Amino acid sequence: MTYLVIVDRFALPPGTSADTCKKGSCSIANNANGCYQPPLCSWGNFCGGSFSGIESKLDYLAGMNVDALWLTPITKNVECGYMGYWTQDLNIVSPEFGGEASLKSLSAAMKKKGISYMQDVVYNHFGAPPPTNGSFQWSSGSTVTNNWTAQADSQNHYNGDVANFKPFDDVKYYHGSPETFSTAGVPNDPKFTIASINQTANQIGWLSSLADLNQTVDYVSNQLFNWTRSLFADLGVDALRLDTCPYIELSFYERLRQEALGNQYVFGEALGNLENYSFDVDGYDIIALSTNRSGVKGYILNGMEYQQTFVGTPDRSYTSTGLGAVENYAFFFAAFNAFVSTANGTVLPNNLEMGVASEAGADSFMQPVGSLNSLRFIIEKTQKVFGTGPYGYGANSNFLENQDQPRFLFRACQALTQGWLYQDVVAAQTWACNNTLVSESPAPVLLYMNALSILIMLPGVPVLMYGGEQAIVAGDSMNGDPENSYRSTYRSPMWLTGYATSAPLYGFIARLGSLRSSVIEGMGHEEIDEMKFVELTGDIANVTDYVLAFERGQALVIISNLANRMDDPGIRTIIVLQTGYTQGQEVCDRLCYRDPSAQYSWELNAYEVSFPSSARESCDCVTVGEGGKLTVELGTEPRIYSRKPLSLSEIHESTTE
């Protein structure tokens, strides 16, 4: 399992008790001064998280069976660039995070713990050019309004001077300049414009006013290659995650693989869609479907064929000619669609006229909203498009949360109280987990447990966002408290919630990690991708909308979205599964987490979760019937059955030998 941390937000240096989140010019929105968009005030100050803080928590991570640690970018950034994605100097490790010596110490300590080091990198852009006149202003002098659409249409941009950037200190290293880039006809933010469906516009446009590097310039590409080699050679990096991949020509990644990556594992963020690519999968033209549903060409979030173009073709030595893998947004949005879009067992058609909201929700799917069938459908299509092998779908990075998305529990609260399919944007920004319907309900946590079970047990590289194991609840809202908005976002500091190894979800994730390790141990390139969905029937109508099962190795994984039935929290259903087990075998659940209680805490920024008793090593054993049929009485909890009666201590021994 890979664990993602925002360096600035995970852990303070040992011995430090106070953070710096409210110190600086970046914490309070001030529309009068244009402080409503990055890199301005509303995105927050550096809070004080550091490499040494992360190093002090490695035992915490190892105890959760974390295999790899993903660090957000570590270069020196412009003001307010706490996330790390707004580089100012490529060759300086961020002094805010502790500098190069501290990073090397962390890297060495990770090696001793058996935790691989995955580094997030940005090749597409630097930060917005720092201002020359002391304050950020639109260069046209136009009045700033908090309106993304007007902003995109205006083709305005921040003033600034790239001479402050190193080593790319001249406009010749960029696609145009702050004064001339708009001659390409590309508005600032591709997400809301033609740039999201036009490859040329993507590659030369300045994404949200961030200085767009021109990788076709030899000096630029060579500097990036040299820097990449130094990550592996000097800092001990084991693998890379590449940010904003669609905004660079594919040929750059082929050269990057040849010049700097070798056989290193790399996956890239490839979220977007293109007019110039075919998305015809089994006769479904995804772009045409989106056009029909929303009236415009939508932001196609499950463009799997498009994503696959970044992977490259493996040769006989198992070396990819491209990235090798991608961040699996198809899985993310399908899981979102299945678990946290509707409530009370509602399944909605996918042809609703929902406007902009649809482009981050149901309108991107070819299956009904709120149905686990849609998740199965997308997984099966991903398997077909990516295939198997070392650079097949099993190499992709699967996730439920990341640094760019609201937390799963926040989305669950929205779905259970007001629904994701909202029309009122303002209503969507309320702090839904304060609602009495869910503030004392275990339903959001149960949905999260089910989603985590398929995430971790499915083929692929599962990624956990920091704090999920502490049931962090955070979304887009300021919760009526703009001055402390840093604590309410999905990038909130971990230290607000704490690092309790006794937290029930910490133990739950650790057990899932052990079970996953026991299942895949000894598997080769092909076998590790193998899994099979299990057909099932049940005593509730349309049961496959609500229950999903698959076999992988020795394990039978059963998940559901039944917890969203707030009007029937004690629901039980009998399901009959057609498994690959042999008649007469006894199989037992190895998770055994039952009947949680949960209380939302604004002070902790999380749910306080408890179970009535410790989870047993096995429970609910059943005997396989004729033809492999397995009959199970299922509640709202996930289950993982196994015919191999390993104890958890034996599982641990097998994974540490």
XYZ file of C-alpha atoms in Angstrom:
657
model
C 0.000 0.000 0.000
C 1.153 3.509 -0.820
C 0.511 6.336 1.643
C 0.252 9.888 0.291
C 1.331 12.823 2.443
C 1.335 16.538 1.775
C 4.702 17.317 3.324
C 3.570 20.639 4.771
C 0.478 19.129 6.380
C 1.425 15.699 7.756
C 3.680 16.172 10.792
C 5.458 19.018 12.580
C 9.155 18.716 13.472
C 9.708 16.760 16.708
C 9.430 19.048 19.714
C 7.302 21.597 17.848
C 3.871 22.229 19.342
C 2.540 25.158 17.316
C 2.006 25.357 13.571
C 2.275 28.400 11.305
C -0.962 27.977 9.341
C -2.179 31.455 10.292
C 1.160 33.218 9.887
C 1.644 34.845 6.525
C -0.324 36.452 3.720
C -2.048 33.353 2.382
C -4.691 32.307 4.896
C -7.604 34.717 4.492
C -9.408 35.367 1.220
C -9.433 39.045 0.245
C -11.273 39.571 -3.001
C -10.468 43.274 -3.059
C -6.810 42.378 -3.521
C -7.437 39.544 -5.939
C -6.802 36.930 -3.271
C -9.243 34.309 -4.462
C -7.203 32.015 -6.671
C -3.761 30.359 -6.488
C -1.127 31.439 -5.812
C -2.968 34.031 -3.784
C -4.403 34.110 -0.321
C -7.203 31.568 -0.250
C -5.002 28.504 -0.600
C -3.149 28.867 2.664
C 0.215 29.481 4.265
C 2.960 27.001 4.928
C 1.803 25.250 8.121
C 5.151 23.903 9.251
C 5.044 20.220 8.327
C 8.513 18.880 7.595
C 10.670 15.950 6.510
C 11.815 15.450 10.097
C 8.187 15.327 11.201
C 7.497 12.573 8.669
C 10.599 10.678 9.793
C 9.312 10.733 13.369
C 6.105 8.973 12.200
C 7.642 6.091 10.236
C 6.783 3.560 12.958
C 3.188 4.768 12.724
C 3.207 4.091 8.974
C 4.959 0.731 9.244
C 2.380 -0.394 11.799
C -0.307 0.123 9.174
C 1.570 -2.083 6.672
C 2.459 0.835 4.408
C 4.854 -0.316 1.664
C 5.618 3.042 0.022
C 5.438 6.700 0.998
C 4.390 9.248 -1.634
C 5.664 12.770 -0.912
C 4.174 15.788 -2.655
C 6.806 17.850 -4.576
C 9.842 18.900 -2.562
C 11.353 21.747 -4.641
C 11.581 25.346 -3.455
C 8.231 27.003 -4.260
C 6.866 30.508 -4.712
C 4.965 32.186 -1.909
C 1.882 30.221 -0.842
C 3.131 27.122 -2.646
C 2.792 24.867 0.383
C 1.521 22.031 -1.826
C 4.834 21.923 -3.693
C 3.443 22.175 -7.223
C 4.523 25.808 -7.864
C 8.287 25.454 -8.247
C 10.542 28.505 -8.135
C 13.935 26.746 -8.064
C 14.147 23.205 -9.433
C 17.479 22.367 -7.819
C 16.817 23.531 -4.263
C 14.959 21.286 -1.831
C 12.316 23.329 -0.041
C 13.792 25.094 3.001
C 10.271 25.293 4.444
C 10.230 21.490 4.630
C 13.703 21.218 6.128
C 16.088 21.266 3.177
C 18.153 18.591 1.430
C 19.966 17.135 4.442
C 16.697 16.522 6.258
C 15.187 14.885 3.170
C 18.183 12.560 2.832
C 17.793 11.585 6.473
C 14.139 10.746 5.869
C 14.989 8.752 2.755
C 17.597 6.685 4.595
C 15.241 6.057 7.517
C 12.539 4.858 5.119
C 14.953 2.325 3.621
C 15.676 0.938 7.086
C 11.938 0.500 7.687
C 11.406 -1.234 4.356
C 9.273 1.638 3.042
C 9.863 2.677 -0.564
C 10.202 6.365 -1.434
C 7.836 7.650 -4.125
C 8.380 11.267 -5.177
C 5.772 13.481 -6.838
C 7.285 15.611 -9.634
C 6.071 18.383 -11.938
C 7.479 18.672 -15.459
C 4.685 20.754 -16.985
C 5.032 24.071 -15.188
C 6.626 26.230 -12.535
C 4.630 28.541 -10.285
C 2.941 31.732 -11.385
C 5.732 34.253 -12.079
C 6.350 36.302 -8.926
C 5.151 39.911 -9.248
C 7.508 42.709 -10.106
C 5.469 45.434 -8.424
C 4.996 43.882 -5.012
C 1.442 42.634 -5.433
C -0.365 40.204 -7.686
C -2.672 41.939 -10.167
C -4.245 40.992 -13.434
C -1.913 42.404 -16.085
C -4.795 43.993 -18.000
C -5.793 45.929 -14.902
C -9.297 44.493 -15.051
C -11.447 44.261 -11.959
C -11.042 40.950 -10.192
C -14.236 39.040 -9.474
C -14.660 35.650 -7.892
C -15.975 34.120 -11.088
C -14.101 31.306 -12.793
C -16.061 31.551 -16.041
C -15.462 35.264 -16.460
C -11.834 34.705 -15.608
C -11.428 32.018 -18.258
C -13.137 34.107 -20.901
C -11.032 37.169 -20.156
C -7.690 35.503 -21.005
C -6.112 37.654 -18.336
C -3.157 36.466 -16.315
C -0.884 37.353 -13.444
C 1.871 39.853 -13.918
C 5.324 38.667 -13.016
C 8.848 37.966 -14.175
C 10.255 34.492 -14.935
C 13.740 35.849 -14.213
C 13.004 34.844 -10.618
C 12.810 31.173 -11.663
C 15.803 28.822 -11.698
C 17.174 27.355 -13.917
C 14.489 28.521 -16.375
C 14.943 32.280 -16.024
C 14.046 33.430 -19.547
C 10.783 33.516 -21.499
C 12.397 31.383 -24.217
C 12.030 28.366 -21.920
C 8.248 28.711 -21.753
C 5.282 28.579 -24.084
C 5.052 32.332 -24.553
C 5.179 34.668 -21.588
C 2.772 36.280 -19.134
C 2.252 38.991 -21.768
C 1.948 36.851 -24.886
C 0.745 33.369 -24.011
C -2.897 34.131 -24.710
C -2.097 34.562 -28.419
C -2.384 30.773 -28.546
C -6.087 31.222 -27.957
C -6.057 29.329 -24.694
C -7.958 30.715 -21.683
C -6.276 30.337 -18.334
C -7.995 27.283 -16.956
C -8.357 24.285 -19.296
C -10.770 22.566 -16.930
C -13.521 24.964 -17.954
C -12.562 25.549 -21.569
C -11.797 23.925 -24.887
C -8.309 23.154 -23.584
C -9.657 20.162 -21.710
C -10.598 18.483 -24.986
C -7.898 19.792 -27.288
C -4.397 18.386 -27.056
C -2.611 21.334 -28.650
C -4.338 23.781 -26.336
C -3.482 21.610 -23.353
C 0.193 21.511 -24.191
C 0.829 25.193 -24.805
C -1.663 26.783 -22.413
C -0.766 28.121 -18.999
C -2.767 26.019 -16.543
C -4.292 28.435 -14.017
C -1.606 31.021 -14.832
C 1.243 28.651 -13.960
C 4.332 29.226 -16.110
C 4.169 26.518 -18.783
C 7.540 24.949 -19.621
C 8.398 24.211 -23.233
C 9.883 20.716 -23.121
C 10.756 20.820 -26.850
C 13.570 23.247 -25.954
C 16.681 21.118 -25.454
C 17.907 23.088 -22.450
C 14.571 22.569 -20.676
C 14.332 18.842 -21.329
C 17.993 18.233 -20.476
C 17.705 20.072 -17.182
C 14.604 18.037 -16.321
C 16.370 14.793 -17.232
C 19.422 15.710 -15.118
C 17.227 16.618 -12.164
C 15.303 13.347 -12.481
C 18.497 11.303 -12.458
C 19.587 13.134 -9.317
C 16.372 12.148 -7.529
C 17.296 8.488 -7.870
C 21.053 8.843 -7.434
C 21.283 11.489 -4.717
C 18.008 11.389 -2.776
C 17.284 7.661 -2.846
C 13.953 7.941 -4.661
C 12.507 4.559 -5.716
C 9.521 5.581 -7.859
C 7.839 8.664 -9.299
C 4.357 10.097 -9.601
C 4.128 12.610 -12.481
C 1.769 15.556 -12.156
C -0.341 17.090 -14.983
C 0.728 14.609 -17.667
C -1.794 15.574 -20.408
C -0.228 19.033 -20.687
C 3.045 17.736 -22.205
C 3.668 16.016 -25.538
C 3.842 12.229 -25.317
C 7.256 12.247 -26.992
C 8.709 13.907 -23.889
C 7.755 10.917 -21.749
C 9.328 8.525 -24.234
C 12.576 10.507 -24.015
C 12.267 10.759 -20.236
C 12.001 6.987 -19.989
C 15.088 6.537 -22.167
C 17.194 9.284 -20.588
C 16.349 9.146 -16.910
C 13.790 6.583 -15.772
C 15.229 3.246 -16.823
C 13.087 0.505 -15.285
C 11.805 2.630 -12.390
C 8.110 2.399 -11.545
C 6.336 5.584 -12.615
C 2.684 6.513 -12.805
C 1.180 9.730 -14.071
C -1.831 11.924 -13.478
C -3.666 11.750 -16.796
C -7.081 13.240 -16.120
C -8.821 14.687 -19.151
C -10.219 13.923 -22.555
C -9.415 14.764 -26.160
C -11.452 15.226 -29.309
C -8.654 13.624 -31.296
C -8.715 10.274 -29.489
C -11.217 7.452 -29.940
C -13.084 6.573 -26.780
C -15.111 3.842 -28.444
C -15.154 0.974 -25.947
C -17.390 -1.928 -26.943
C -19.458 0.372 -29.099
C -19.826 3.128 -26.507
C -18.631 6.504 -27.776
C -18.142 8.205 -24.433
C -17.793 11.716 -25.842
C -20.963 11.345 -27.881
C -22.816 10.030 -24.851
C -21.707 13.001 -22.767
C -22.740 15.396 -25.527
C -26.174 13.835 -25.625
C -26.650 14.025 -21.873
C -25.401 17.478 -21.024
C -25.727 19.352 -24.309
C -22.028 20.142 -24.482
C -18.917 18.032 -24.728
C -18.343 17.188 -21.107
C -15.233 16.666 -19.054
C -14.975 12.909 -19.673
C -13.613 11.520 -16.468
C -13.417 7.874 -17.456
C -11.454 8.367 -20.694
C -9.559 5.133 -20.245
C -8.228 4.876 -23.781
C -6.855 8.380 -23.449
C -5.174 7.488 -20.163
C -3.712 4.338 -21.674
C -1.854 6.325 -24.351
C 0.505 7.599 -21.646
C 1.487 4.104 -20.510
C 3.576 3.225 -23.558
C 4.306 -0.198 -24.988
C 6.371 -2.644 -22.916
C 9.222 -4.355 -24.737
C 10.477 -7.872 -24.111
C 12.628 -6.751 -21.192
C 9.517 -5.345 -19.491
C 10.657 -1.763 -20.017
C 7.874 0.657 -20.901
C 8.363 3.238 -23.631
C 6.148 5.672 -21.729
C 5.074 6.231 -18.137
C 4.196 2.623 -17.460
C 1.059 3.357 -15.423
C -1.469 6.065 -14.626
C -3.404 7.400 -11.665
C -6.680 5.519 -12.086
C -9.307 8.242 -12.151
C -11.680 5.802 -13.834
C -11.761 3.756 -10.628
C -11.973 6.867 -8.445
C -15.014 8.308 -10.167
C -16.687 4.918 -10.506
C -16.277 4.317 -6.762
C -17.581 7.819 -6.069
C -20.539 7.100 -8.346
C -21.316 3.801 -6.603
C -20.788 4.646 -2.922
C -21.335 8.360 -2.294
C -23.748 9.762 -4.867
C -27.187 8.796 -3.545
C -28.903 7.698 -0.340
C -31.479 5.167 0.869
C -30.783 2.649 -1.876
C -31.727 5.065 -4.630
C -30.409 4.189 -8.069
C -30.735 6.952 -10.652
C -30.403 6.893 -14.441
C -27.292 8.424 -15.940
C -29.042 10.760 -18.365
C -29.990 13.589 -16.049
C -29.600 17.171 -17.200
C -27.395 18.434 -14.400
C -25.200 21.093 -15.929
C -21.713 21.709 -14.528
C -22.292 19.538 -11.470
C -22.687 16.552 -13.742
C -19.140 16.898 -15.010
C -17.774 15.759 -11.670
C -20.509 13.204 -11.064
C -22.990 10.941 -12.687
C -22.930 12.368 -16.198
C -19.534 10.785 -16.772
C -20.824 7.235 -16.395
C -22.533 4.794 -18.687
C -24.181 2.959 -15.813
C -26.814 4.040 -13.260
C -25.806 6.300 -10.396
C -25.677 4.739 -6.932
C -25.193 1.227 -8.302
C -22.231 -1.069 -7.693
C -22.881 -2.403 -11.181
C -21.350 0.834 -12.476
C -18.163 0.152 -10.497
C -17.959 -3.386 -11.871
C -18.577 -2.068 -15.388
C -15.710 0.436 -15.196
C -13.295 -2.101 -13.679
C -14.071 -4.567 -16.467
C -13.558 -1.887 -19.115
C -10.275 -0.865 -17.496
C -9.108 -4.469 -17.622
C -9.914 -4.627 -21.328
C -8.300 -1.313 -22.268
C -5.080 -1.710 -20.252
C -4.705 -5.477 -20.466
C -2.476 -7.474 -18.117
C 1.238 -7.789 -17.507
C 3.810 -5.461 -15.915
C 2.234 -2.383 -17.514
C -1.364 -3.587 -17.503
C -4.260 -2.343 -15.420
C -2.714 -3.925 -12.319
C 0.161 -1.422 -12.462
C -2.178 1.553 -12.192
C -2.589 3.537 -8.998
C -6.074 3.166 -7.480
C -7.381 5.664 -4.945
C -10.459 7.006 -3.149
C -8.909 10.283 -1.988
C -5.992 12.437 -3.042
C -4.570 15.922 -2.635
C -6.986 17.366 -5.207
C -10.272 15.854 -4.016
C -12.540 16.245 -0.971
C -12.337 13.429 1.545
C -14.474 10.329 1.063
C -16.269 10.831 4.390
C -17.134 14.405 3.431
C -18.624 13.176 0.160
C -20.524 10.467 2.039
C -22.047 13.059 4.351
C -23.096 15.109 1.336
C -24.712 12.124 -0.354
C -26.564 10.993 2.762
C -27.891 14.427 3.695
C -28.344 16.422 0.501
C -27.205 14.157 -2.311
C -24.350 14.690 -4.685
C -26.720 15.442 -7.516
C -27.383 18.917 -6.227
C -28.452 21.908 -8.295
C -27.540 24.544 -5.730
C -23.758 25.022 -5.636
C -23.976 26.958 -2.382
C -25.796 24.072 -0.700
C -22.972 21.753 -1.687
C -20.498 23.806 0.323
C -22.257 23.326 3.644
C -20.473 21.265 6.247
C -22.658 18.186 5.735
C -21.223 16.034 8.551
C -22.631 18.461 11.128
C -26.100 17.399 9.987
C -27.830 15.451 12.756
C -28.773 12.760 10.255
C -25.145 11.669 9.954
C -23.244 13.292 12.830
C -23.955 10.291 15.066
C -24.435 7.704 12.340
C -21.919 4.991 11.394
C -23.190 5.026 7.786
C -20.401 7.237 6.314
C -17.756 5.131 8.070
C -19.302 1.851 6.876
C -19.389 3.099 3.297
C -15.722 4.070 3.674
C -14.843 0.629 5.050
C -16.500 -1.071 2.077
C -14.757 1.243 -0.396
C -11.386 0.696 1.313
C -11.867 -3.060 1.069
C -12.198 -3.075 -2.712
C -9.478 -0.438 -3.077
C -6.912 -2.473 -1.162
C -7.874 -5.966 -2.362
C -8.305 -5.124 -6.061
C -5.383 -5.591 -8.503
C -3.444 -2.351 -8.787
C -1.409 -0.151 -6.469
C -3.711 1.094 -3.685
C -3.051 4.643 -2.493
C -4.252 5.935 0.875
C -4.498 9.647 1.606
C -2.962 10.675 4.923
C -5.472 10.774 7.759
C -8.030 8.428 6.261
C -7.120 5.921 8.948
C -8.113 8.544 11.533
C -11.483 9.117 9.777
C -10.641 12.681 8.775
C -13.629 14.606 7.434
C -12.740 17.554 5.227
C -14.000 19.062 2.007
C -14.194 22.410 0.248
C -16.083 24.313 2.893
C -14.720 26.990 5.213
C -17.455 25.919 7.637
C -18.372 29.552 8.184
C -14.894 30.297 9.505
C -12.693 31.718 6.695
C -9.934 32.680 9.110
C -9.408 29.001 9.907
C -10.223 27.649 6.465
C -6.964 25.655 6.347
C -8.404 23.192 8.881
C -11.617 22.570 6.945
C -10.131 21.661 3.563
C -9.154 18.183 2.415
C -5.529 19.282 2.890
C -6.037 19.936 6.585
C -3.106 19.337 8.950
C -2.880 15.801 10.288
C -1.836 16.964 13.743
C -5.319 18.384 14.330
C -6.626 14.822 14.382
C -3.637 12.951 15.780
C -1.782 9.695 15.148
C -3.499 7.173 17.401
C -2.521 3.612 16.497
C -5.535 2.526 18.555
C -7.891 4.192 16.055
C -10.255 1.485 14.730
C -9.753 2.382 11.073
C -5.977 2.266 11.577
C -6.337 -1.349 12.676
C -8.857 -2.064 9.928
C -6.500 -0.790 7.214
C -3.555 -2.645 8.754
C -5.549 -5.883 8.600
C -6.555 -5.236 4.993
C -2.893 -4.675 4.177
C -1.911 -7.986 5.768
C -4.657 -9.840 3.930
C -3.650 -8.266 0.631
C -0.024 -9.280 1.183
C -1.006 -12.862 1.954
C -3.117 -13.045 -1.220
C -0.513 -11.696 -3.667
C 2.568 -13.291 -2.121
C 4.498 -15.172 -4.788
C 2.331 -14.007 -7.674
C 4.021 -13.262 -11.024
C 3.400 -10.442 -13.522
C 0.326 -12.114 -15.022
C -1.180 -13.812 -11.977
C -1.091 -10.657 -9.877
C -3.596 -9.038 -12.250
C -6.073 -11.898 -12.019
C -9.419 -11.455 -10.315
C -12.914 -12.664 -11.118
C -16.262 -11.109 -10.297
C -18.622 -13.540 -8.593
C -22.231 -13.821 -9.709
C -24.735 -13.563 -6.888
C -28.426 -13.475 -6.060
C -30.209 -12.153 -2.997
C -33.462 -11.593 -1.202
C -33.640 -7.876 -2.067
C -34.623 -6.566 -5.486
C -31.774 -5.674 -7.846
C -29.255 -6.980 -5.353
C -26.278 -6.445 -7.704
C -26.830 -2.691 -7.453
C -26.024 -2.976 -3.752
C -23.665 -5.948 -3.307
C -20.501 -6.748 -5.276
C -18.165 -9.725 -4.867
C -14.951 -10.900 -6.495
C -12.319 -13.576 -6.018
C -8.611 -12.912 -6.006
C -6.238 -15.704 -5.136
C -7.572 -17.410 -2.027
C -9.808 -14.487 -1.038
C -13.490 -13.805 -1.669
C -14.165 -10.089 -1.187
C -17.758 -8.969 -0.546
C -18.624 -5.278 -0.383
C -21.861 -3.317 -0.391
C -23.335 0.175 -0.329
C -26.198 -0.964 1.911
C -25.048 1.456 4.622
C -26.526 4.349 2.678
C -30.017 3.133 3.649
C -30.466 5.586 6.471
C -34.088 4.509 6.862
C -33.023 0.903 7.557
C -29.638 0.981 9.353
C -29.966 -2.600 10.609
C -30.605 -4.111 7.196
C -29.645 -7.763 6.730
C -29.821 -9.648 3.448
C -29.240 -13.234 2.403
C -26.993 -13.561 -0.631
C -25.996 -16.657 -2.556
C -22.636 -16.487 -4.356
C -21.375 -18.757 -7.126
C -17.767 -19.130 -5.956
C -14.767 -21.124 -7.080
C -14.605 -22.931 -3.751
C -15.131 -26.681 -3.465
C -18.224 -28.212 -1.887
C -17.689 -29.016 1.774
C -14.887 -26.502 2.344
C -15.221 -24.225 5.331
C -14.485 -20.559 4.682
C -14.380 -17.771 7.234
C -14.468 -13.985 7.215
C -11.011 -12.593 8.021
C -12.037 -8.954 8.596
C -14.624 -9.351 11.364
C -15.245 -5.635 11.908
C -18.897 -5.370 12.934
C -21.393 -2.786 14.218
C -19.320 0.394 14.540
C -20.562 3.515 16.240
C -19.427 6.951 15.120
C -19.586 10.524 16.372
C -18.510 13.460 14.226
C -16.154 15.908 15.985
C -15.476 19.344 14.509
C -12.619 19.823 16.965
C -10.864 16.678 15.732
C -11.899 17.269 12.131
C -12.902 13.602 12.050
C -15.305 10.898 13.101
C -14.614 9.230 16.427
C -15.185 5.563 15.638
C -15.535 2.604 17.986
C -16.492 -1.059 17.776
C -18.246 -3.026 20.517
C -15.328 -5.450 20.699
C -11.962 -6.138 19.142
C -12.084 -7.743 15.714
C -11.517 -11.483 15.900
C -9.039 -13.206 13.590
C -11.893 -15.073 11.897
C -15.661 -15.197 12.197
C -18.915 -16.141 10.462
C -17.550 -19.402 9.063
C -19.764 -21.129 6.502
C -19.589 -24.374 4.546
C -19.521 -24.274 0.756
C -22.505 -25.938 -0.869
C -23.013 -27.856 -4.075
C -21.321 -26.393 -7.134
C -19.402 -23.845 -5.061
C -22.490 -22.001 -3.843
C -21.952 -19.974 -0.696
C -24.858 -18.577 1.305
C -24.101 -15.605 3.536
C -26.232 -13.341 5.710
C -24.763 -9.902 5.081
C -25.184 -6.663 6.954
C -23.626 -3.319 6.008
C -20.032 -4.374 6.688
C -17.419 -5.594 4.168
C -16.149 -9.163 4.366
C -13.170 -11.092 3.081
C -13.608 -14.857 3.143
C -10.762 -17.311 2.825
C -10.598 -21.075 2.605
C -7.040 -21.072 3.898
C -7.218 -20.937 7.704
C -4.256 -18.667 8.344
C -4.124 -16.787 11.612
C -3.177 -13.120 11.432
C 0.141 -13.934 13.101
C 0.874 -16.480 10.349
C -0.091 -13.907 7.716
C 2.305 -11.416 9.312
C 5.115 -13.986 9.365
C 4.569 -14.847 5.700
C 4.764 -11.197 4.677
C 7.912 -10.404 6.639
C 10.046 -13.396 5.692
